[in-house]
Amino acid sequence: MITLVHGTWPRGFFPKWLNMMRLLGLSKPKPLWFESESPFRKKLELELKDASPDCEIRPFCWSGANSVFARDEAAHKLARVLKDDLKSSNAAPIVIAHSHGGNVALRAMTHLGADASRVRIVTLATPFLRVFVREALDEATKVLFVWLPLWAAISAIVGTIIMMAFALILDAMNLSVDFMFWGFGSMAAGVVVGFLVAARLLDDTSDRPLKIQGAAAYNSRDAAAPRMLVLRGVDDEAALSLAVGAIGARLSYIILFSTIRWVLVAWIVVLLFGKFLLDKGTIDLLLMRLIAVSAIGAFAFFFLFGVFKAAFGKEFLIGAMRCEIAVDSMPDTSGPIHAITLPPDIKASRHGIYSHPQCVSEIVDWLRPIR
């Protein structure tokens, strides 16, 4: 039994829109690589006839969401399917998985126990993903260099936005604007909102990072490690996008924690000593610039750090600051593994390695001695 496992977004970014276009007859459907009429399936079935005449090929479909928990859920379902296959004592199931489908397959092996050694896995352009959780910051460091600066930055942004909105509304209604009243009110609202948002953003005191780590883990270094064939390309599109995500997340983290303490020091210096050393206009100018710097810092934290890490799964967008992500072209394993790097194919996308002219031949050549 050969099970085909697709990766992330097999039907594109907007599958519902694509389905609607097909229903309206505006788009001619093309079989996906794991579907029965696809070129990959046809070629695989043809080349396997001599090697295994009783072979059966089936697709395993899951949500395809870019989510660690979605992949974990799919792994549980795949494990149940493979357990049924393994009820026969001479069964040797084969899983061919593309992209993050490879992580689904390896995660499924964790749920099979000792029977995982009877399964054969072929991965196509899989970014093997693991998550490590850093130790939590001590409370003093967290409060002084993370919590307070972030709270101040968010409060300043939210308060400024609210104050500007009120000013525009009151001006449109030809009402007088008491900037002292509305300013303090807006800043008070900003403080409350900033507290709530910062508390949600820094939700690393919970066990959520550990849950993410557990959902992405796979056991491939013991006696039950499956036999694997790893087919990979040269700088495929998905690998490059994940590399950008890793570099961006790391740089955002370094910039954030190397500058945020100096922003805090500047706030304290201006507020405590500016009144005695500088005139009011200069103080106001400095405070405006500090607000701008804090706003940029908050923007970087909210969007850059989270969005870059979200390339590996939507769970990393918020509340996963302690999660370190490792992505490799080959997994850590103590089991037998055969890795092949296919040369670039200019006729197809590099990540769509199932369309590579050598892909099916390499799979069949690897399976033939097993049979």
Coordinates of C-alpha atoms in Angstrom, one line a residue:
M1 CA 0.0 0.0 0.0
I2 CA 1.4 3.4 -1.0
T3 CA 0.0 6.5 0.6
L4 CA 0.5 9.9 -1.0
V5 CA 0.5 12.8 1.5
H6 CA 0.3 16.3 0.1
G7 CA 1.9 19.4 1.7
T8 CA 0.8 22.9 2.6
W9 CA -1.9 24.5 0.4
P10 CA -2.0 21.8 -2.3
R11 CA -4.9 23.6 -4.0
G12 CA -3.2 27.0 -3.8
F13 CA -3.8 30.0 -1.5
F14 CA -7.5 30.4 -2.4
P15 CA -8.9 26.9 -2.9
K16 CA -12.6 28.0 -2.4
W17 CA -12.2 30.6 -5.1
L18 CA -10.6 28.0 -7.4
N19 CA -13.5 25.6 -6.7
M20 CA -16.0 28.3 -7.6
M21 CA -14.2 29.1 -10.8
R22 CA -14.3 25.4 -11.7
L23 CA -18.0 25.1 -10.9
L24 CA -18.7 28.1 -13.2
G25 CA -16.7 26.5 -15.9
L26 CA -14.2 29.4 -15.9
S27 CA -11.2 27.2 -15.0
K28 CA -10.3 23.8 -16.4
P29 CA -9.4 21.5 -13.4
K30 CA -6.0 20.0 -13.5
P31 CA -5.4 16.9 -11.4
L32 CA -3.1 17.5 -8.4
W33 CA 0.1 15.4 -8.1
F34 CA -1.5 12.9 -5.7
E35 CA -4.8 12.5 -7.6
S36 CA -5.5 9.5 -9.8
E37 CA -5.1 11.2 -13.2
S38 CA -2.0 13.2 -12.5
P39 CA 1.2 12.6 -14.5
F40 CA 3.0 11.6 -11.3
R41 CA 0.4 9.0 -10.4
K42 CA 0.3 7.6 -14.0
K43 CA 4.1 7.4 -14.2
L44 CA 4.5 5.8 -10.8
E45 CA 1.8 3.2 -11.5
L46 CA 3.4 2.4 -14.8
E47 CA 7.0 2.0 -13.5
L48 CA 5.8 0.0 -10.4
K49 CA 4.0 -2.7 -12.5
D50 CA 7.2 -4.8 -12.8
A51 CA 8.4 -4.2 -9.3
S52 CA 5.1 -4.7 -7.4
P53 CA 2.1 -5.9 -9.4
D54 CA -0.2 -6.0 -6.4
C55 CA 0.7 -2.4 -5.4
E56 CA -2.2 0.0 -4.5
I57 CA -1.9 3.8 -4.4
R58 CA -4.2 6.1 -2.4
P59 CA -4.1 9.7 -1.4
F60 CA -4.2 10.9 2.1
C61 CA -5.8 14.4 2.3
W62 CA -5.6 16.8 5.2
S63 CA -6.4 20.5 5.6
G64 CA -3.0 21.6 4.2
A65 CA -3.0 24.6 6.6
N66 CA 0.4 26.2 7.5
S67 CA -0.1 25.2 11.1
V68 CA 1.9 23.0 13.5
F69 CA -1.3 21.8 15.2
A70 CA -2.9 21.1 11.8
R71 CA 0.0 18.9 10.8
D72 CA -0.1 17.2 14.2
E73 CA -3.8 16.4 13.8
A74 CA -3.1 15.1 10.3
A75 CA -0.3 12.9 11.7
H76 CA -2.7 11.3 14.2
K77 CA -5.1 10.5 11.4
L78 CA -2.3 9.1 9.1
A79 CA -1.1 6.9 12.0
R80 CA -4.5 5.4 12.4
V81 CA -4.6 4.6 8.6
L82 CA -1.2 3.0 8.8
K83 CA -2.1 1.0 11.9
D84 CA -4.8 -0.7 9.9
D85 CA -2.3 -1.5 7.1
L86 CA 0.1 -2.9 9.6
K87 CA -2.4 -5.4 11.0
S88 CA -1.1 -7.9 8.4
S89 CA 2.2 -9.4 9.6
N90 CA 3.9 -9.1 6.2
A91 CA 2.7 -5.6 5.4
A92 CA 5.3 -2.9 4.6
P93 CA 3.4 0.4 4.0
I94 CA 5.0 3.1 1.9
V95 CA 4.4 6.8 2.4
I96 CA 5.3 9.3 -0.3
A97 CA 5.0 12.8 1.2
H98 CA 5.6 16.2 -0.4
S99 CA 6.8 19.4 1.4
H100 CA 5.3 19.6 5.0
G101 CA 3.6 16.3 4.3
G102 CA 7.0 14.8 5.2
N103 CA 6.7 16.4 8.6
V104 CA 3.2 14.9 8.9
A105 CA 4.6 11.5 8.0
L106 CA 7.4 11.6 10.5
R107 CA 5.1 12.9 13.2
A108 CA 2.8 9.9 12.4
M109 CA 5.7 7.5 13.1
T110 CA 5.8 8.8 16.7
H111 CA 2.3 7.4 17.2
L112 CA 3.2 4.0 15.7
G113 CA 5.8 2.9 18.2
A114 CA 7.9 -0.1 17.3
D115 CA 5.8 -0.6 14.1
A116 CA 7.3 2.5 12.6
S117 CA 10.3 0.5 11.5
R118 CA 8.1 -1.5 9.1
V119 CA 7.1 1.7 7.2
R120 CA 9.0 3.2 4.3
I121 CA 8.9 6.9 3.8
V122 CA 9.8 8.9 0.7
T123 CA 9.9 12.7 1.2
L124 CA 9.8 15.2 -1.7
A125 CA 11.3 18.7 -1.0
T126 CA 10.4 18.4 2.7
P127 CA 11.7 21.1 5.1
F128 CA 12.2 19.0 8.2
L129 CA 11.0 21.2 11.0
R130 CA 11.8 21.0 14.7
V131 CA 11.0 23.4 17.6
F132 CA 13.1 24.1 20.6
V133 CA 11.9 26.1 23.6
R134 CA 14.3 28.5 25.3
E135 CA 14.3 29.0 29.0
A136 CA 12.0 31.7 30.2
L137 CA 13.5 35.1 31.1
D138 CA 13.7 35.8 34.8
E139 CA 10.9 38.1 36.0
A140 CA 13.1 41.2 36.7
T141 CA 14.6 41.1 33.2
K142 CA 11.2 40.5 31.6
V143 CA 9.5 43.3 33.4
L144 CA 12.4 45.9 33.0
F145 CA 13.5 45.2 29.4
V146 CA 10.4 43.6 27.8
W147 CA 7.1 44.2 29.5
L148 CA 7.4 47.9 30.5
P149 CA 9.0 49.1 27.2
L150 CA 6.5 47.2 25.1
W151 CA 3.5 48.4 27.2
A152 CA 4.7 52.0 26.9
A153 CA 5.2 51.7 23.1
I154 CA 1.8 50.1 22.5
S155 CA 0.1 52.6 24.8
A156 CA 1.7 55.5 23.0
I157 CA 0.6 54.2 19.6
V158 CA -3.0 53.4 20.6
G159 CA -3.4 56.6 22.6
T160 CA -2.1 58.8 19.7
I161 CA -4.5 57.0 17.3
I162 CA -7.5 57.5 19.6
M163 CA -6.6 61.2 20.2
M164 CA -6.3 61.9 16.4
A165 CA -9.5 60.1 15.7
F166 CA -11.4 62.2 18.3
A167 CA -9.8 65.4 17.0
L168 CA -10.9 64.6 13.5
I169 CA -14.5 63.7 14.6
L170 CA -14.9 66.8 16.8
D171 CA -13.5 69.0 14.1
A172 CA -15.9 67.6 11.6
M173 CA -18.7 68.3 14.0
N174 CA -17.5 71.9 14.5
L175 CA -17.1 71.2 18.2
S176 CA -14.3 72.7 20.4
V177 CA -11.4 70.4 21.1
D178 CA -10.1 70.3 24.6
F179 CA -6.8 68.7 23.9
M180 CA -5.9 68.4 27.6
F181 CA -9.2 66.4 28.3
W182 CA -9.1 64.3 25.2
G183 CA -5.4 63.8 25.4
F184 CA -5.4 62.4 28.9
G185 CA -8.5 60.3 28.1
S186 CA -6.9 58.9 25.0
M187 CA -3.7 58.1 26.8
A188 CA -5.6 56.4 29.6
A189 CA -7.5 54.3 27.0
G190 CA -4.1 53.5 25.3
V191 CA -2.6 52.4 28.6
V192 CA -5.5 49.9 29.1
V193 CA -5.4 48.6 25.6
G194 CA -1.6 48.4 25.7
F195 CA -1.7 46.3 28.8
L196 CA -4.2 43.8 27.3
V197 CA -2.3 43.6 24.0
A198 CA 1.1 43.2 25.6
A199 CA -0.2 40.6 28.0
R200 CA -1.5 38.6 25.0
L201 CA 1.7 39.1 23.0
L202 CA 3.9 37.9 25.8
D203 CA 1.9 34.8 26.5
D204 CA 5.1 32.8 27.1
T205 CA 4.5 32.2 30.7
S206 CA 2.0 29.5 29.7
D207 CA 2.8 26.1 28.4
R208 CA 1.9 27.0 24.9
P209 CA 5.5 27.0 23.5
L210 CA 5.9 23.5 25.0
K211 CA 2.7 22.4 23.3
I212 CA 4.0 23.7 19.9
Q213 CA 7.3 21.9 20.5
G214 CA 5.5 18.7 21.3
A215 CA 3.2 19.0 18.2
A216 CA 6.2 19.4 15.9
A217 CA 8.4 16.7 17.4
Y218 CA 9.2 13.4 15.8
N219 CA 11.2 10.4 17.0
S220 CA 13.6 9.2 14.3
R221 CA 16.6 8.3 16.3
D222 CA 15.7 5.0 18.0
A223 CA 15.4 1.4 16.9
A224 CA 11.9 2.0 15.4
A225 CA 13.2 4.7 13.0
P226 CA 11.7 4.2 9.5
R227 CA 13.7 3.6 6.4
M228 CA 13.7 6.8 4.4
L229 CA 14.4 8.2 0.9
V230 CA 14.9 12.0 0.9
L231 CA 14.5 13.7 -2.5
R232 CA 15.4 17.3 -2.5
G233 CA 16.0 20.1 -5.0
V234 CA 18.4 23.0 -5.3
D235 CA 17.2 26.1 -3.6
D236 CA 13.6 25.4 -4.1
E237 CA 11.1 28.2 -3.6
A238 CA 9.7 27.0 -0.3
A239 CA 13.2 26.5 1.2
L240 CA 14.2 30.0 0.2
S241 CA 11.0 31.5 1.7
L242 CA 11.7 29.6 5.0
A243 CA 15.3 30.8 5.0
V244 CA 14.1 34.4 4.6
G245 CA 11.7 33.8 7.5
A246 CA 14.4 32.4 9.7
I247 CA 16.8 35.2 9.0
G248 CA 14.1 37.9 9.4
A249 CA 12.9 36.5 12.7
R250 CA 16.4 36.2 14.1
L251 CA 17.4 39.8 13.1
S252 CA 14.1 41.2 14.4
Y253 CA 14.7 39.5 17.8
I254 CA 18.3 40.8 18.0
I255 CA 17.3 44.4 17.0
L256 CA 14.3 44.3 19.4
F257 CA 16.3 43.3 22.5
S258 CA 19.4 45.3 21.7
T259 CA 17.5 48.6 21.3
I260 CA 14.5 48.4 23.6
R261 CA 16.5 48.9 26.7
W262 CA 18.1 52.1 25.3
V263 CA 14.6 53.4 24.4
L264 CA 13.6 52.8 28.0
V265 CA 16.7 54.6 29.3
A266 CA 15.9 57.5 27.0
W267 CA 12.4 57.8 28.3
I268 CA 13.6 57.9 31.9
V269 CA 16.3 60.5 31.2
V270 CA 13.9 62.8 29.3
L271 CA 11.1 62.5 31.8
L272 CA 13.3 62.9 34.9
F273 CA 16.0 65.4 33.8
G274 CA 14.6 67.1 30.7
K275 CA 12.4 69.4 32.8
F276 CA 15.4 70.9 34.5
L277 CA 17.9 70.8 31.6
L278 CA 15.8 71.7 28.5
D279 CA 13.1 74.1 27.5
K280 CA 9.6 72.9 26.9
G281 CA 9.8 72.9 23.1
T282 CA 12.9 70.8 23.1
I283 CA 11.4 68.3 25.6
D284 CA 8.2 68.0 23.5
L285 CA 10.3 67.4 20.4
L286 CA 12.3 64.7 22.2
L287 CA 9.2 63.0 23.5
M288 CA 7.7 63.0 20.0
R289 CA 10.8 61.3 18.6
L290 CA 10.8 58.8 21.5
I291 CA 7.2 58.0 20.7
A292 CA 8.1 57.5 17.0
V293 CA 11.0 55.2 18.0
S294 CA 8.7 53.2 20.3
A295 CA 6.1 53.0 17.6
I296 CA 8.7 51.6 15.1
G297 CA 9.9 49.2 17.8
A298 CA 6.3 48.0 18.4
F299 CA 5.7 47.7 14.7
A300 CA 8.8 45.6 14.3
F301 CA 7.7 43.4 17.3
F302 CA 4.1 43.0 16.2
F303 CA 4.7 42.5 12.5
L304 CA 8.3 41.6 11.6
F305 CA 9.1 39.2 14.4
G306 CA 5.8 37.4 14.3
V307 CA 5.2 37.4 10.6
F308 CA 8.7 36.1 9.8
K309 CA 8.3 33.2 12.2
A310 CA 4.7 32.6 11.0
A311 CA 6.3 31.3 7.8
F312 CA 6.8 28.1 9.7
G313 CA 3.2 28.0 11.1
K314 CA 0.6 30.4 12.2
E315 CA 1.1 29.4 15.8
F316 CA 4.4 31.4 15.8
L317 CA 2.6 34.7 15.0
I318 CA 2.1 35.6 18.7
G319 CA 2.9 34.1 22.1
A320 CA 5.8 32.0 20.8
M321 CA 8.7 34.2 21.6
R322 CA 10.6 31.4 23.3
C323 CA 10.3 29.0 20.4
E324 CA 13.5 28.5 18.3
I325 CA 12.9 26.8 14.9
A326 CA 15.3 24.6 13.1
V327 CA 14.6 23.6 9.4
D328 CA 16.9 21.1 7.6
S329 CA 16.9 19.4 4.3
M330 CA 17.5 16.0 6.1
P331 CA 16.2 14.9 9.4
D332 CA 18.2 13.7 12.4
T333 CA 17.9 10.0 12.3
S334 CA 19.6 6.8 13.4
G335 CA 17.7 4.8 10.9
P336 CA 18.8 4.0 7.3
I337 CA 18.4 7.1 5.1
H338 CA 19.1 7.6 1.4
A339 CA 19.3 11.2 0.2
I340 CA 19.4 12.4 -3.4
T341 CA 19.6 16.0 -4.6
L342 CA 17.9 16.3 -8.0
P343 CA 19.4 18.8 -10.5
P344 CA 17.3 21.9 -11.2
D345 CA 14.5 21.4 -13.8
I346 CA 13.8 24.6 -15.8
K347 CA 10.4 23.3 -16.9
A348 CA 8.7 23.3 -13.5
S349 CA 8.9 24.9 -10.1
R350 CA 11.7 23.6 -8.0
H351 CA 9.5 22.9 -5.1
G352 CA 7.1 20.9 -7.3
I353 CA 9.8 18.2 -7.4
Y354 CA 7.1 15.5 -8.1
S355 CA 7.1 16.9 -11.7
H356 CA 10.9 16.4 -12.0
P357 CA 11.6 13.8 -14.8
Q358 CA 13.9 11.8 -12.5
C359 CA 11.6 11.8 -9.4
V360 CA 9.5 8.7 -10.1
S361 CA 12.5 6.7 -11.4
E362 CA 14.5 7.4 -8.2
I363 CA 11.5 6.3 -6.0
V364 CA 11.0 3.1 -8.0
D365 CA 14.7 2.3 -7.9
W366 CA 14.8 2.7 -4.2
L367 CA 11.6 0.6 -3.6
R368 CA 12.7 -2.2 -6.0
P369 CA 15.3 -3.8 -3.7
I370 CA 12.9 -3.6 -0.8
R371 CA 10.4 -5.7 -2.7

